Coordinates of C-alpha atoms in Angstrom, one line a residue:
Chain A
X1 CA 13.0 -17.0 0.5
X2 CA 11.3 -20.3 0.8
X3 CA 9.0 -19.1 3.6
X4 CA 7.3 -16.9 1.1
X5 CA 6.4 -19.5 -1.5
X6 CA 2.7 -19.4 -2.0
X7 CA 1.1 -22.6 -3.5
X8 CA -1.0 -21.9 -6.5
X9 CA 0.3 -18.4 -7.1
X10 CA -0.9 -17.2 -10.5
X11 CA 1.1 -14.9 -12.6
X12 CA -1.0 -12.6 -14.8
X13 CA 0.9 -11.1 -17.6
X14 CA -1.3 -8.1 -18.2
X15 CA -1.6 -4.5 -19.3
X16 CA -2.6 -5.5 -22.9
X17 CA -4.7 -3.4 -22.3
X18 CA -5.0 -2.6 -18.7
X19 CA -8.8 -2.7 -18.8
X20 CA -8.7 -6.3 -20.1
X21 CA -6.5 -7.2 -17.1
X22 CA -8.9 -5.8 -14.6
X23 CA -11.8 -7.5 -16.5
X24 CA -9.9 -10.8 -16.2
X25 CA -9.3 -10.3 -12.5
X26 CA -13.0 -9.7 -12.0
X27 CA -13.8 -12.9 -13.8
X28 CA -11.3 -14.8 -11.7
X29 CA -13.2 -13.5 -8.6
X30 CA -16.5 -14.5 -10.1
X31 CA -15.3 -18.0 -11.0
X32 CA -14.0 -18.7 -7.4
X33 CA -16.2 -20.5 -4.9
X34 CA -15.7 -18.3 -1.9
X35 CA -17.2 -17.4 1.4
X36 CA -14.3 -15.2 2.7
X37 CA -11.5 -13.2 1.2
X38 CA -9.1 -16.0 2.1
X39 CA -10.9 -18.4 -0.3
X40 CA -9.8 -16.4 -3.3
X41 CA -6.8 -17.4 -5.2
X42 CA -3.4 -15.6 -4.9
X43 CA -2.3 -13.7 -7.9
X44 CA 0.7 -11.6 -8.9
X45 CA -0.1 -9.3 -11.8
X46 CA 2.4 -7.5 -14.0
X47 CA 0.3 -4.8 -15.8
X48 CA 2.6 -3.1 -18.2
X49 CA 0.6 -1.0 -20.7
X50 CA 3.9 0.1 -22.3
X51 CA 4.2 -3.3 -24.1
X52 CA 4.2 -2.4 -27.8
X53 CA 0.8 -2.7 -29.5
X54 CA 0.2 -6.3 -30.6
X55 CA -2.2 -5.5 -33.5
X56 CA 0.3 -3.0 -35.0
X57 CA 3.1 -5.6 -34.7
X58 CA 0.9 -8.2 -36.4
X59 CA 0.2 -5.8 -39.2
X60 CA 3.9 -5.0 -39.6
X61 CA 3.4 -1.5 -38.4
X62 CA 5.3 -1.6 -35.1
X63 CA 7.9 -3.3 -33.0
X64 CA 7.4 -6.8 -31.6
X65 CA 5.9 -7.0 -28.1
X66 CA 7.8 -10.2 -27.4
X67 CA 10.9 -8.8 -25.6
X68 CA 8.6 -6.7 -23.2
X69 CA 6.3 -9.7 -22.7
X70 CA 9.2 -11.9 -21.8
X71 CA 10.5 -9.3 -19.3
X72 CA 7.1 -9.2 -17.7
X73 CA 6.9 -12.9 -17.6
X74 CA 10.3 -13.2 -15.9
X75 CA 9.2 -10.6 -13.4
X76 CA 6.2 -12.9 -12.5
X77 CA 8.5 -15.9 -12.4
X78 CA 10.9 -14.1 -9.9
X79 CA 7.8 -13.1 -7.8
X80 CA 7.1 -16.8 -7.4
X81 CA 4.3 -17.4 -9.9
X82 CA 3.7 -21.1 -10.7
X83 CA 1.6 -20.5 -13.8
X84 CA 1.4 -17.7 -16.4
X85 CA -1.8 -16.5 -18.0
X86 CA -2.1 -13.7 -20.5
X87 CA -5.5 -12.0 -20.7
X88 CA -5.1 -10.7 -24.2
X89 CA -6.2 -12.5 -27.4
X90 CA -3.7 -11.0 -29.8
X91 CA -0.7 -11.5 -27.4
X92 CA -1.2 -15.2 -27.9
X93 CA 0.4 -14.9 -31.3
X94 CA 3.7 -15.0 -29.4
X95 CA 2.6 -17.7 -27.0
X96 CA 5.2 -20.4 -27.9
X97 CA 8.2 -18.0 -27.9
X98 CA 7.0 -16.5 -24.6
X99 CA 6.6 -19.9 -22.9
X100 CA 10.0 -21.1 -24.1
X101 CA 11.7 -17.9 -22.7
X102 CA 9.9 -17.8 -19.4
X103 CA 9.9 -21.5 -18.7
X104 CA 6.7 -21.7 -16.6
X105 CA 3.5 -23.6 -17.4
X106 CA 0.9 -21.5 -19.2
X107 CA -2.7 -21.8 -20.0
X108 CA -3.8 -20.8 -23.6
X109 CA -6.8 -18.5 -23.8
X110 CA -8.0 -20.1 -27.1
X111 CA -7.7 -23.7 -25.8
X112 CA -9.8 -22.7 -22.8
X113 CA -12.5 -21.1 -25.0
X114 CA -12.6 -24.0 -27.4
X115 CA -12.8 -26.6 -24.6
X116 CA -15.8 -24.6 -23.2
X117 CA -17.4 -24.4 -26.7
X118 CA -17.2 -28.2 -27.1
X119 CA -18.4 -28.7 -23.6
X120 CA -21.5 -26.5 -24.3
X121 CA -22.4 -27.7 -27.8
X122 CA -20.7 -31.1 -28.2
X123 CA -18.2 -32.8 -30.4
X124 CA -18.1 -31.7 -34.1
X125 CA -19.9 -28.4 -33.1
X126 CA -20.0 -25.5 -35.5
X127 CA -18.4 -22.6 -33.7
X128 CA -19.2 -19.0 -34.6
X129 CA -16.3 -16.6 -33.9
X130 CA -16.6 -12.9 -33.1
X131 CA -13.3 -11.2 -32.7
X132 CA -11.2 -8.3 -34.0
X133 CA -9.9 -8.2 -37.5
X134 CA -6.3 -9.0 -36.4
X135 CA -7.4 -12.0 -34.3
X136 CA -9.4 -13.4 -37.2
X137 CA -6.7 -12.7 -39.9
X138 CA -3.9 -14.2 -37.7
X139 CA -5.7 -17.5 -37.5
X140 CA -5.2 -17.4 -33.8
X141 CA -8.4 -19.4 -33.2
X142 CA -8.7 -21.6 -36.3
X143 CA -5.1 -22.7 -36.2
X144 CA -5.4 -23.7 -32.5
X145 CA -8.0 -26.5 -33.1
X146 CA -5.1 -28.9 -33.7
X147 CA -4.3 -28.7 -29.9
X148 CA -7.8 -29.9 -28.9
X149 CA -7.9 -33.5 -27.6
X150 CA -7.2 -35.8 -30.5
X151 CA -10.7 -37.1 -30.9
X152 CA -12.3 -33.6 -30.8
X153 CA -13.1 -31.5 -33.8
X154 CA -14.9 -28.3 -34.5
X155 CA -16.2 -26.6 -37.6
X156 CA -15.9 -22.8 -38.0
X157 CA -18.4 -20.2 -39.0
X158 CA -16.6 -16.9 -39.6
X159 CA -17.7 -13.4 -40.4
X160 CA -17.4 -12.3 -44.0
X161 CA -15.1 -9.3 -44.7
X162 CA -18.3 -7.2 -45.2
X163 CA -19.6 -8.3 -41.8
X164 CA -16.3 -7.5 -40.2
X165 CA -16.2 -4.0 -41.7
X166 CA -19.9 -3.2 -41.3
X167 CA -20.8 -4.9 -38.0
X168 CA -18.1 -6.5 -35.9
X169 CA -15.4 -3.8 -35.9
X170 CA -17.9 -0.9 -35.6
X171 CA -19.6 -2.9 -32.8
X172 CA -16.3 -3.3 -30.9
X173 CA -15.4 0.3 -31.4
X174 CA -18.8 1.4 -30.2
X175 CA -18.4 -0.6 -27.0
X176 CA -14.9 0.8 -26.4
X177 CA -16.4 4.3 -26.7
X178 CA -19.2 3.5 -24.2
X179 CA -22.0 3.4 -26.8
X180 CA -23.2 0.0 -25.6
X181 CA -26.6 0.0 -27.3
X182 CA -25.0 0.8 -30.7
X183 CA -22.4 -1.8 -30.1
X184 CA -25.0 -4.4 -29.1
X185 CA -27.0 -3.8 -32.3
X186 CA -24.0 -4.2 -34.5
X187 CA -22.7 -7.3 -32.8
X188 CA -26.1 -9.0 -32.7
X189 CA -26.3 -8.4 -36.5
X190 CA -23.0 -10.3 -36.9
X191 CA -24.0 -13.0 -34.4
X192 CA -27.3 -13.6 -36.3
X193 CA -25.5 -14.0 -39.6
X194 CA -23.2 -16.6 -38.0
X195 CA -26.2 -18.4 -36.5
X196 CA -28.0 -18.4 -39.9
X197 CA -24.9 -20.1 -41.4
X198 CA -25.0 -22.8 -38.8
X199 CA -23.1 -21.6 -35.7
X200 CA -24.3 -23.6 -32.7
X201 CA -22.2 -21.7 -30.2
X202 CA -20.6 -18.3 -30.4
X203 CA -17.1 -17.7 -29.1
X204 CA -16.5 -14.1 -28.0
X205 CA -12.8 -13.7 -28.7
X206 CA -12.5 -10.0 -27.7
X207 CA -12.8 -8.4 -24.3
X208 CA -15.4 -5.8 -25.4
X209 CA -18.0 -8.2 -26.9
X210 CA -19.2 -9.9 -23.7
X211 CA -20.1 -6.5 -22.3
X212 CA -23.1 -6.5 -24.7
X213 CA -23.7 -10.1 -25.8
X214 CA -24.7 -12.9 -23.5
X215 CA -26.8 -16.0 -23.4
X216 CA -29.9 -13.9 -22.8
X217 CA -29.8 -12.0 -26.1
X218 CA -27.6 -13.9 -28.5
X219 CA -29.1 -16.3 -31.0
X220 CA -26.9 -19.2 -29.7
X221 CA -25.1 -20.0 -26.4
X222 CA -22.0 -17.8 -26.0
X223 CA -18.5 -18.6 -24.6
X224 CA -16.6 -15.6 -23.2
X225 CA -13.0 -16.6 -23.9
X226 CA -11.7 -14.4 -21.0
X227 CA -14.1 -16.1 -18.6
X228 CA -13.0 -19.5 -19.9
X229 CA -9.4 -18.7 -19.1
X230 CA -10.4 -17.3 -15.7
X231 CA -12.2 -20.6 -14.8
X232 CA -9.2 -22.7 -15.8
X233 CA -6.9 -20.4 -13.9
X234 CA -8.9 -20.8 -10.7
X235 CA -9.1 -24.6 -11.1
X236 CA -5.3 -24.7 -11.5
X237 CA -4.7 -22.6 -8.5
X238 CA -7.1 -24.6 -6.3
X239 CA -5.5 -27.8 -7.4
X240 CA -2.2 -26.7 -6.0
X241 CA -3.6 -26.0 -2.6
X242 CA -2.8 -29.3 -1.0
X243 CA -2.5 -27.7 2.3
X244 CA -4.0 -24.5 3.8
X245 CA -1.8 -21.5 3.1
X246 CA -1.1 -18.4 5.1
Chain B
X1 CA 18.4 -6.9 -14.9
X2 CA 18.7 -3.2 -15.5
X3 CA 17.2 -3.4 -18.9
X4 CA 13.9 -4.3 -17.3
X5 CA 13.7 -1.3 -14.9
X6 CA 10.4 0.5 -15.6
X7 CA 10.2 4.1 -14.5
X8 CA 7.2 4.8 -12.3
X9 CA 6.3 1.2 -11.7
X10 CA 3.7 1.0 -8.9
X11 CA 3.6 -1.8 -6.5
X12 CA 0.0 -2.6 -5.3
X13 CA 0.0 -4.6 -2.1
X14 CA -3.5 -6.1 -2.5
X15 CA -5.8 -9.0 -1.9
X16 CA -7.3 -7.3 1.2
X17 CA -9.8 -8.1 -0.1
X18 CA -9.3 -9.0 -3.7
X19 CA -12.4 -7.0 -4.8
X20 CA -11.0 -3.9 -3.3
X21 CA -7.8 -4.4 -5.3
X22 CA -9.7 -4.6 -8.5
X23 CA -11.7 -1.6 -7.5
X24 CA -8.5 0.3 -6.9
X25 CA -7.1 -0.7 -10.2
X26 CA -10.2 0.5 -12.0
X27 CA -9.9 3.8 -10.2
X28 CA -6.3 4.1 -11.3
X29 CA -7.4 3.6 -14.9
X30 CA -10.2 6.2 -14.5
X31 CA -7.7 8.7 -13.0
X32 CA -5.2 8.4 -15.8
X33 CA -5.4 10.8 -18.8
X34 CA -5.1 8.4 -21.7
X35 CA -5.7 8.1 -25.4
X36 CA -4.0 4.7 -25.8
X37 CA -3.2 1.7 -23.7
X38 CA 0.4 2.9 -23.5
X39 CA -0.6 6.1 -21.7
X40 CA -1.7 4.0 -18.6
X41 CA 0.7 3.6 -15.7
X42 CA 2.6 0.4 -15.2
X43 CA 1.7 -1.6 -12.1
X44 CA 2.8 -4.8 -10.4
X45 CA 0.1 -6.2 -8.1
X46 CA 0.5 -8.8 -5.4
X47 CA -3.0 -9.9 -4.6
X48 CA -2.7 -12.4 -1.8
X49 CA -6.1 -13.0 -0.2
X50 CA -4.6 -15.4 2.3
X51 CA -3.2 -12.5 4.3
X52 CA -4.8 -12.9 7.8
X53 CA -7.9 -10.8 8.4
X54 CA -7.1 -7.3 9.5
X55 CA -10.2 -6.6 11.4
X56 CA -10.0 -9.8 13.4
X57 CA -6.4 -9.0 14.2
X58 CA -7.3 -5.5 15.4
X59 CA -10.0 -7.0 17.6
X60 CA -7.5 -9.5 19.0
X61 CA -9.3 -12.4 17.5
X62 CA -6.6 -13.5 15.0
X63 CA -3.0 -13.5 14.0
X64 CA -1.3 -10.3 12.8
X65 CA -1.3 -9.7 9.0
X66 CA 2.1 -7.9 9.3
X67 CA 4.4 -10.8 8.4
X68 CA 2.4 -11.7 5.3
X69 CA 2.1 -8.0 4.3
X70 CA 5.8 -7.6 4.5
X71 CA 6.4 -10.7 2.4
X72 CA 4.0 -9.3 -0.2
X73 CA 5.7 -5.9 -0.1
X74 CA 9.2 -7.5 -0.6
X75 CA 7.8 -9.4 -3.5
X76 CA 6.8 -6.1 -5.1
X77 CA 10.2 -4.6 -4.3
X78 CA 12.0 -7.5 -6.0
X79 CA 9.7 -7.0 -9.0
X80 CA 11.0 -3.5 -9.4
X81 CA 8.3 -1.4 -7.8
X82 CA 9.3 2.1 -6.9
X83 CA 6.3 2.9 -4.7
X84 CA 4.0 0.8 -2.6
X85 CA 0.3 1.5 -2.2
X86 CA -2.1 -0.6 -0.1
X87 CA -5.8 -0.4 -1.2
X88 CA -7.2 -1.4 2.2
X89 CA -8.2 0.9 5.0
X90 CA -7.6 -1.4 7.9
X91 CA -4.3 -2.6 6.7
X92 CA -3.0 0.9 7.3
X93 CA -2.9 0.2 11.0
X94 CA 0.4 -1.6 10.2
X95 CA 1.6 1.2 7.8
X96 CA 4.7 2.2 9.7
X97 CA 6.0 -1.3 10.4
X98 CA 5.4 -2.2 6.8
X99 CA 7.2 0.7 5.4
X100 CA 10.2 0.2 7.7
X101 CA 10.5 -3.5 6.7
X102 CA 10.0 -3.0 2.9
X103 CA 12.1 0.1 2.6
X104 CA 10.2 1.7 -0.4
X105 CA 8.3 5.0 -0.5
X106 CA 4.6 4.5 0.2
X107 CA 1.4 6.7 -0.1
X108 CA -1.0 6.7 2.8
X109 CA -4.6 6.2 1.9
X110 CA -5.9 8.4 4.8
X111 CA -3.5 11.2 3.9
X112 CA -4.7 11.1 0.3
X113 CA -8.4 11.3 1.4
X114 CA -7.8 14.1 3.9
X115 CA -5.9 16.2 1.4
X116 CA -8.8 15.8 -1.0
X117 CA -11.3 16.7 1.7
X118 CA -9.4 19.9 2.5
X119 CA -9.1 20.7 -1.2
X120 CA -12.8 20.3 -1.7
X121 CA -14.1 22.1 1.5
X122 CA -11.2 24.2 2.7
X123 CA -9.0 24.7 5.8
X124 CA -10.7 24.0 9.1
X125 CA -13.4 22.0 7.4
X126 CA -15.7 19.6 9.4
X127 CA -15.2 16.2 7.9
X128 CA -17.9 13.5 8.3
X129 CA -16.5 10.0 8.3
X130 CA -18.3 6.9 7.1
X131 CA -16.3 3.7 7.6
X132 CA -16.4 0.3 9.3
X133 CA -16.5 -0.1 13.0
X134 CA -12.9 -1.3 13.1
X135 CA -11.6 1.7 11.0
X136 CA -13.5 4.1 13.3
X137 CA -12.5 2.5 16.6
X138 CA -8.8 2.2 15.6
X139 CA -8.5 5.9 15.1
X140 CA -7.0 5.3 11.7
X141 CA -8.5 8.5 10.3
X142 CA -8.7 10.8 13.3
X143 CA -5.1 10.0 14.5
X144 CA -3.7 10.7 11.0
X145 CA -4.7 14.4 11.0
X146 CA -1.3 15.2 12.6
X147 CA 0.4 14.3 9.3
X148 CA -1.5 17.0 7.4
X149 CA 0.6 20.0 6.4
X150 CA 1.3 22.0 9.6
X151 CA -1.1 24.9 8.9
X152 CA -4.0 22.6 8.1
X153 CA -6.6 21.4 10.5
X154 CA -9.8 19.5 10.2
X155 CA -12.7 18.9 12.6
X156 CA -14.4 15.6 12.7
X157 CA -18.1 14.6 12.7
X158 CA -18.3 10.9 13.5
X159 CA -21.3 8.5 13.6
X160 CA -22.7 7.6 17.0
X161 CA -22.6 4.0 18.2
X162 CA -26.3 3.7 17.5
X163 CA -25.8 5.1 13.9
X164 CA -22.9 2.6 13.4
X165 CA -25.0 -0.3 14.5
X166 CA -28.3 0.7 12.9
X167 CA -27.2 2.4 9.7
X168 CA -23.5 2.3 8.7
X169 CA -22.7 -1.4 9.3
X170 CA -26.0 -2.7 8.0
X171 CA -25.5 -0.4 5.0
X172 CA -22.0 -1.8 4.3
X173 CA -23.2 -5.4 4.7
X174 CA -26.2 -4.8 2.4
X175 CA -23.8 -3.4 -0.3
X176 CA -21.5 -6.4 0.2
X177 CA -24.4 -8.8 -0.4
X178 CA -25.5 -6.9 -3.5
X179 CA -28.6 -5.2 -2.0
X180 CA -27.6 -1.8 -3.3
X181 CA -30.9 0.0 -2.6
X182 CA -31.1 -1.2 1.0
X183 CA -27.4 -0.2 1.5
X184 CA -27.9 3.2 0.0
X185 CA -30.9 3.9 2.2
X186 CA -29.0 3.0 5.4
X187 CA -25.9 4.9 4.4
X188 CA -27.8 8.0 3.4
X189 CA -29.4 8.0 6.8
X190 CA -26.0 8.0 8.4
X191 CA -24.7 10.7 6.0
X192 CA -27.7 12.9 6.7
X193 CA -27.0 12.6 10.5
X194 CA -23.4 13.7 10.0
X195 CA -24.6 16.6 7.7
X196 CA -27.0 17.8 10.3
X197 CA -24.2 17.8 12.9
X198 CA -22.1 20.1 10.6
X199 CA -20.2 17.8 8.2
X200 CA -19.2 19.9 5.1
X201 CA -17.6 17.0 3.3
X202 CA -18.0 13.2 3.7
X203 CA -15.0 10.9 3.6
X204 CA -16.0 7.4 2.4
X205 CA -13.4 5.3 4.2
X206 CA -14.6 1.9 3.1
X207 CA -14.6 0.3 -0.4
X208 CA -18.3 -0.5 -0.4
X209 CA -19.7 2.9 0.4
X210 CA -18.8 4.7 -2.9
X211 CA -20.8 2.1 -4.8
X212 CA -24.0 3.7 -3.5
X213 CA -23.1 7.2 -2.3
X214 CA -21.8 10.0 -4.5
X215 CA -22.0 13.7 -5.1
X216 CA -25.4 13.4 -6.8
X217 CA -27.2 11.9 -3.9
X218 CA -25.3 12.7 -0.7
X219 CA -26.1 15.7 1.4
X220 CA -22.5 17.0 1.1
X221 CA -19.6 16.6 -1.3
X222 CA -18.0 13.1 -0.9
X223 CA -14.4 12.0 -1.0
X224 CA -13.8 8.4 -2.0
X225 CA -10.6 7.5 -0.2
X226 CA -9.7 4.8 -2.7
X227 CA -10.1 7.2 -5.6
X228 CA -8.0 9.7 -3.7
X229 CA -5.2 7.2 -3.3
X230 CA -5.6 6.2 -7.0
X231 CA -5.2 9.8 -8.2
X232 CA -2.0 10.3 -6.1
X233 CA -0.7 7.0 -7.3
X234 CA -1.1 8.0 -11.0
X235 CA 0.5 11.4 -10.3
X236 CA 3.5 9.8 -8.7
X237 CA 4.0 7.4 -11.6
X238 CA 3.6 10.0 -14.2
X239 CA 6.1 12.2 -12.4
X240 CA 8.7 9.5 -12.7
X241 CA 8.3 9.2 -16.5
X242 CA 11.0 11.6 -17.4
X243 CA 11.6 9.8 -20.7
X244 CA 9.3 7.6 -22.7
X245 CA 9.4 4.0 -21.6
X246 CA 9.1 0.8 -23.6

């Protein structure tokens, strides 16, 4: 039905987990210049929490989420989405296969975060990374630097295994359980270690971490990867609005 | 594609406004008994903020939102939703026409709230209503009592025109602008007036009001209509999960 085509309709492939999807949607609202409801961008969201666990699949302990992610992406495509975004770090391990199968343009969460890190701290910056064990071990962030614009490079400062086990993972778990003060203390410990080893900007590559770390308390400027993706999502949608939509 | 049918898939007809949609999704998460992501219910959300303003249409100052709401509902139907819910009070003025056109089961926000009010305060209860001017004037809540189970009745305690202009609407506007303390003071003034006139339970029929009024500070038990709809949405979805889904 052509009459229902909505310019700039975003497809959010969500449910991984469902709270991260809601968090992303809030950041999209915050990133949108708006005076009225109608200024906000249109989105269709497929929030399917039954998609198999991404971390378990990465570790070889569970089935691949790819088939269910493709089904969700095709659902968004049929609903008229012009762009697919996936507000889940670990799900990006299947980014290329997903994009091939769904056939719509996508924005990559890590690209968005790295572009923001370079914008904040400059070319050749040392980026400190705070994320889950699976995100770190998969190389999701460090392997993606090859997709930055050709003249751009970054250096990485990564947590040690001890810091992951003693600070980062306990910090994320504490935030998940609602113990924000405990989580903040653990994650600041890890952030300070990265800062002492030269990190000039901290990329927060996990949904829970921005709930307790921000520019006001971290030892270096922070980039919330989810917010970076939200800002680029809004920019894409607004760029498609050549004419007012109803 | 039958392989993609997801039992209990909820269709959220949203964007009216987009913040109310996110608020509803959060209340769905809160209402779901869950230990893992996979316990949460699957949802497809069509958040289209470009749907014409409902209050303006009710006042005769703008075009009807019905056509755009139907398009959004059909999008959810094509995506496989088995139930449609609309997290916007005023949009329910077009509930019957929407349901006829989309042809899927729906849950009515006001029915959900009134059922919870009766459950909390009993048969024949006097219900105090706090909502916007348009919701009040449209009779959305008071006209819906005829759909309660036949033996059930409620009495209404409604704000006066002066209370609407001096307390309720300024309170809602203050909350919208982020002035929560000012909003709370105004809305407590209105709640206390309803309580003095016999309200035994307060139905909060506007997304902003539960942000500042709750059981801990209101003069009578409160029912958040959005949370009522969320609980019934979760119950419907879980009832459809006869077998584990992937």
